[in-house]
PDB file of C-alpha atoms in Angstrom:
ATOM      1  CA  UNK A   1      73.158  86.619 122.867  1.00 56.00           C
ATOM      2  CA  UNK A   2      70.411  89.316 123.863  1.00 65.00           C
ATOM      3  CA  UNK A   3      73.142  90.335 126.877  1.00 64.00           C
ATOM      4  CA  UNK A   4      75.750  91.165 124.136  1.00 61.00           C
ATOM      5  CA  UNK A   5      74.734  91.141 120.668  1.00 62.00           C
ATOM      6  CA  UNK A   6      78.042  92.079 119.901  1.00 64.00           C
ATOM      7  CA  UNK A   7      80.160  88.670 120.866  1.00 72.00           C
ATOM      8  CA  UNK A   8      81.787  86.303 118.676  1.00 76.00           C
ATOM      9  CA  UNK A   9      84.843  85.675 116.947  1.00 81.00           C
ATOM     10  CA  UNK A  10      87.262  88.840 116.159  1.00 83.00           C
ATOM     11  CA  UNK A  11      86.183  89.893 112.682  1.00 86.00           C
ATOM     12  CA  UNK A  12      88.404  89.365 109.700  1.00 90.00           C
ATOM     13  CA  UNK A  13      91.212  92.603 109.397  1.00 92.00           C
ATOM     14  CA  UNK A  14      90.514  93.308 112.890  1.00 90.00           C
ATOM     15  CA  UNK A  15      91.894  92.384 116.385  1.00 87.00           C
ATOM     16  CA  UNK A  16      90.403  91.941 119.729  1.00 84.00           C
ATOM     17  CA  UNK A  17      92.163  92.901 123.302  1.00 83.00           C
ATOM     18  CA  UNK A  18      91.169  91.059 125.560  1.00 80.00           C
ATOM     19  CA  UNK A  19      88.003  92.662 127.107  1.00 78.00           C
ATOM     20  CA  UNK A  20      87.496  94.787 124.420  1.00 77.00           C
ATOM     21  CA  UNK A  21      83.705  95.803 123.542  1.00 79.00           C
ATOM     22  CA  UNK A  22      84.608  96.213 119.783  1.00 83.00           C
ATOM     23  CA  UNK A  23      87.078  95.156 117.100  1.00 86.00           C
ATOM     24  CA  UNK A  24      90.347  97.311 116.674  1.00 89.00           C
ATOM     25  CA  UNK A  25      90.794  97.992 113.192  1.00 92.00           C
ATOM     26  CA  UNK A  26      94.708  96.551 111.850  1.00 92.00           C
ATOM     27  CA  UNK A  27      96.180 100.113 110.450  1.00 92.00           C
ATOM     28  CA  UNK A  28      96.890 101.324 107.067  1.00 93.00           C
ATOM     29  CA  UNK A  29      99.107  99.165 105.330  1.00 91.00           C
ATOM     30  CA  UNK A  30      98.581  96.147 107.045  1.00 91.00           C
ATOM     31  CA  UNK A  31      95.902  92.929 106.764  1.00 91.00           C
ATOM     32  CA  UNK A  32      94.406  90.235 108.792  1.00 91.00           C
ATOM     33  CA  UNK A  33      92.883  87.085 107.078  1.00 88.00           C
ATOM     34  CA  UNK A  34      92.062  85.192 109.884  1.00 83.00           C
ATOM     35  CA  UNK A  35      89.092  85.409 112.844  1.00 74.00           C
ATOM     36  CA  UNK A  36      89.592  85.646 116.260  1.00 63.00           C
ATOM     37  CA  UNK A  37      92.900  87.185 116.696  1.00 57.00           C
ATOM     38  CA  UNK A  38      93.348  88.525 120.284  1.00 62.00           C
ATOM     39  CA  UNK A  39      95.885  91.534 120.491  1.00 54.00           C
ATOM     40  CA  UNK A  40      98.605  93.385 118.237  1.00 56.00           C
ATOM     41  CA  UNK A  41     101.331  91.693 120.033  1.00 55.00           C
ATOM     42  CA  UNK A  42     100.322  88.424 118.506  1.00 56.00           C
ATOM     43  CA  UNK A  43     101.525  90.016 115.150  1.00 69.00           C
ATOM     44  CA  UNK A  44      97.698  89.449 113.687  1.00 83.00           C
ATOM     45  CA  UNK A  45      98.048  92.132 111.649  1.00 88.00           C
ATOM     46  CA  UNK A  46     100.382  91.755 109.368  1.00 89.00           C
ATOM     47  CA  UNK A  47     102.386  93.710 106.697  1.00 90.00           C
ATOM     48  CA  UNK A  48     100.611  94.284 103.171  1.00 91.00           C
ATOM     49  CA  UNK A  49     102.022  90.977 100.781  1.00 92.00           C
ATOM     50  CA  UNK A  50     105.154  91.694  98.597  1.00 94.00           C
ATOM     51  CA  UNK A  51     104.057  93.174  95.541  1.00 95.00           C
ATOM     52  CA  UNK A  52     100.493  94.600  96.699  1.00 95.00           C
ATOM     53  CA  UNK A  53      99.211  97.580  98.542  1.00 94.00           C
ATOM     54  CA  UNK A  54      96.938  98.516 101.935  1.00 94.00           C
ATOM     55  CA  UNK A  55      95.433 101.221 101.270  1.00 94.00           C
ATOM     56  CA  UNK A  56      93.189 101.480 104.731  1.00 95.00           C
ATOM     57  CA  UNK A  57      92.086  99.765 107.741  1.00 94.00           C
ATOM     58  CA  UNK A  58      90.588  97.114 108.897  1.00 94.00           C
ATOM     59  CA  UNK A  59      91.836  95.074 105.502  1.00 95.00           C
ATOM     60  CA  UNK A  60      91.580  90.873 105.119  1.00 93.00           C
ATOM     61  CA  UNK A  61      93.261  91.178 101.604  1.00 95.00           C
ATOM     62  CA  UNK A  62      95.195  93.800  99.813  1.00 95.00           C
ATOM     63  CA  UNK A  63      93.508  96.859  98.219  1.00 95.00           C
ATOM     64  CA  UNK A  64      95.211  95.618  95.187  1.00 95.00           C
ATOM     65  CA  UNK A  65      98.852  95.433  93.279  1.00 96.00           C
ATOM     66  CA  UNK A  66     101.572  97.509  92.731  1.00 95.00           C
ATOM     67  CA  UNK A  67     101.372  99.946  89.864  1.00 96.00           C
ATOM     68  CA  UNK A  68     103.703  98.968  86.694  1.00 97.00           C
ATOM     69  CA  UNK A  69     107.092 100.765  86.732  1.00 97.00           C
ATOM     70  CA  UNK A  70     106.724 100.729  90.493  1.00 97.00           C
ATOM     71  CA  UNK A  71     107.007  97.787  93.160  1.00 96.00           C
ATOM     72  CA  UNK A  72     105.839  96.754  96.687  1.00 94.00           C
ATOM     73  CA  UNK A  73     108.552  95.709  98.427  1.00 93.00           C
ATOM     74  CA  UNK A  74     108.152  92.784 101.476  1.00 85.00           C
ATOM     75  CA  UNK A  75     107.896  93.741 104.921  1.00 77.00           C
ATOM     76  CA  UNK A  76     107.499  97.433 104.294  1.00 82.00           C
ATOM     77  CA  UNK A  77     103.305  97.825 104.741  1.00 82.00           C
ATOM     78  CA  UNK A  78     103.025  99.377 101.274  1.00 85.00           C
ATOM     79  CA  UNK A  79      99.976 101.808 101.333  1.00 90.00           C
ATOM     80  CA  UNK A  80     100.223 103.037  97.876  1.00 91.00           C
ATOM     81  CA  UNK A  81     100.469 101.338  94.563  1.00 93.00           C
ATOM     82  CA  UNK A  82     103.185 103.461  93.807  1.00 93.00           C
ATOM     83  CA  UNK A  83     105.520 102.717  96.644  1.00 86.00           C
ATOM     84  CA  UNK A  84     108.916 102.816  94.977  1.00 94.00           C
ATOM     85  CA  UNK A  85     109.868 103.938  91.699  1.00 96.00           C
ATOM     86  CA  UNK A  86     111.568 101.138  89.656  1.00 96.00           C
ATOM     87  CA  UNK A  87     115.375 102.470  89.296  1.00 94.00           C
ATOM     88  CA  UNK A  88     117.211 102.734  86.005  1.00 91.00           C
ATOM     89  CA  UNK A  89     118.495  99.147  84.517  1.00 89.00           C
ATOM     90  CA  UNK A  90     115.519  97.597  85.694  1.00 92.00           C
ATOM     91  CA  UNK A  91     112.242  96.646  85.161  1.00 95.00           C
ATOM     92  CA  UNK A  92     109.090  96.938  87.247  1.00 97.00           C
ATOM     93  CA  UNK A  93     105.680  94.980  86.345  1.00 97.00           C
ATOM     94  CA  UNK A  94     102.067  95.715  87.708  1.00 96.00           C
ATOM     95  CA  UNK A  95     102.634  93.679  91.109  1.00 96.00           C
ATOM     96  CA  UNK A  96     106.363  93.805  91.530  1.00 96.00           C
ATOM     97  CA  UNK A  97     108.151  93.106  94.769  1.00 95.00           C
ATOM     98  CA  UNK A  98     111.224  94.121  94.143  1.00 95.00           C
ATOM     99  CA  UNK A  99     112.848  96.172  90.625  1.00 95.00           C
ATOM    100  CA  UNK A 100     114.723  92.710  88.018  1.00 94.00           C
ATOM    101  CA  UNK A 101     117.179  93.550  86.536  1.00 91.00           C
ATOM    102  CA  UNK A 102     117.245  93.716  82.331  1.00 89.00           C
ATOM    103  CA  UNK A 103     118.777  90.710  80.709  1.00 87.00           C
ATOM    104  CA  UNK A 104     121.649  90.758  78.988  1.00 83.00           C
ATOM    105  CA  UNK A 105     121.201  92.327  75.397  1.00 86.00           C
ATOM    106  CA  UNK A 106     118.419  94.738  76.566  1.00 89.00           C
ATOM    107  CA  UNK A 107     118.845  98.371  79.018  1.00 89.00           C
ATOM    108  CA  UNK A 108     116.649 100.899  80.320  1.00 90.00           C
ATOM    109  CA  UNK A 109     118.084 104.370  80.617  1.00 89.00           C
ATOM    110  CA  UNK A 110     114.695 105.828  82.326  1.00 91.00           C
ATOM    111  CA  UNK A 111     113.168 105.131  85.948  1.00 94.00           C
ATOM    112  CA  UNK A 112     109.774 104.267  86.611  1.00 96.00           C
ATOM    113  CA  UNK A 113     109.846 101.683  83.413  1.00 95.00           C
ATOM    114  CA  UNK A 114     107.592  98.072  83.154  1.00 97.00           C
ATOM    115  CA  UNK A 115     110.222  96.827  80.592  1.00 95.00           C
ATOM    116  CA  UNK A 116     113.397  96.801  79.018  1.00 92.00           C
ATOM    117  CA  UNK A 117     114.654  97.875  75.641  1.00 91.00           C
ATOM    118  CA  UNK A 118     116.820  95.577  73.098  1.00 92.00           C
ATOM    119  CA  UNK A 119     120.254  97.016  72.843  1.00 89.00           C
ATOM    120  CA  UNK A 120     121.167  98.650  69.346  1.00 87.00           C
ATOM    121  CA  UNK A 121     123.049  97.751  66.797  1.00 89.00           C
ATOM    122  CA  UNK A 122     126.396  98.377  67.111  1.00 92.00           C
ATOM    123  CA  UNK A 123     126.010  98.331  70.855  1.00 86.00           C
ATOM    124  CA  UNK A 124     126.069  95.777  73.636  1.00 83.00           C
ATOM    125  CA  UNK A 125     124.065  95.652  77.206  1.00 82.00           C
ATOM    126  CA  UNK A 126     125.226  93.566  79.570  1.00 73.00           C
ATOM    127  CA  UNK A 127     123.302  91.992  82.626  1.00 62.00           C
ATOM    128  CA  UNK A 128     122.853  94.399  85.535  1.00 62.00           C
ATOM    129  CA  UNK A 129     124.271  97.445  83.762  1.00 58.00           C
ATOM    130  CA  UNK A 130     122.367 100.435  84.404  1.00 62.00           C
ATOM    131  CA  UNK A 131     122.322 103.522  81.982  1.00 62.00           C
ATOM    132  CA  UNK A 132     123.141 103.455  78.572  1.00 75.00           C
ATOM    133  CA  UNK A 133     125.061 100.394  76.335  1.00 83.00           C
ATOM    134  CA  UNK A 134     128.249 100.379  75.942  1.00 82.00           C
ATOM    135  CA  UNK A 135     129.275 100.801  72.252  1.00 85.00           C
ATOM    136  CA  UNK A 136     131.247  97.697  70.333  1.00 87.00           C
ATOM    137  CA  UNK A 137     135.017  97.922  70.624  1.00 87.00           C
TER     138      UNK A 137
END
């Protein structure tokens, strides 16, 4: 209306105390998809999504996903793509949540890695066994 041009629903990324004259922005590393939320309490703004990044404020979606050789984890209000560095014996992909493990026959000696590498001849890699193989008895 002409009396407050500013009313209406609580903007997307954004909640609204009650009173309030303008939309509080939800922080970094947080989003809001929905209108009309009332106050922080209500949990409207909500950590960034497993696997993605919040780079600023007043987000409805993520700024985008985690870096490969790096993941996002769930409930942590990643702000970078770069959160966590995948560990060794694991493997991290462009949107990761949380590090996999390598399958059995492959390894990965180095952190920070987006896959694994087949074990050598002569050699054997087990599931979940970080470093190097283990060489044939």
């Amino acid at each position: 209306t002409p009396a407050f041009p500013l009313s209406g629903p609580c903007p997307l990324g954004h909640y609204c105390p009650e009173g309030t004259h303008f939309p509080v922005a939800c922080p970094v590393g947080t989003l809001n998809n929905a209108t009309g939320e009332r106050d922080f309490t209500d949990k409207s703004c909500v950590p960034c999504y497993p696997g993605s990044f919040c780079a600023s404020s007043g987000l409805s979606s993520p700024t985008g996903p985690c870096t490969e050789g790096f993941y996002c984890p769930a409930d942590f209000s990643s702000v970078s793509p770069t959160a966590f560095l995948c560990p060794k014996g694991h493997f991290c992909q462009s949107g990761a949540a949380h590090p996999m493990p390598c399958p059995a026959g492959e390894y990965q000696p180095a952190r920070g890695s987006a896959s694994c590498i087949p074990c050598q001849r002569g050699f054997y890699c087990q599931e979940l066994v970080a470093g190097d193989p283990r060489r044939c008895p």
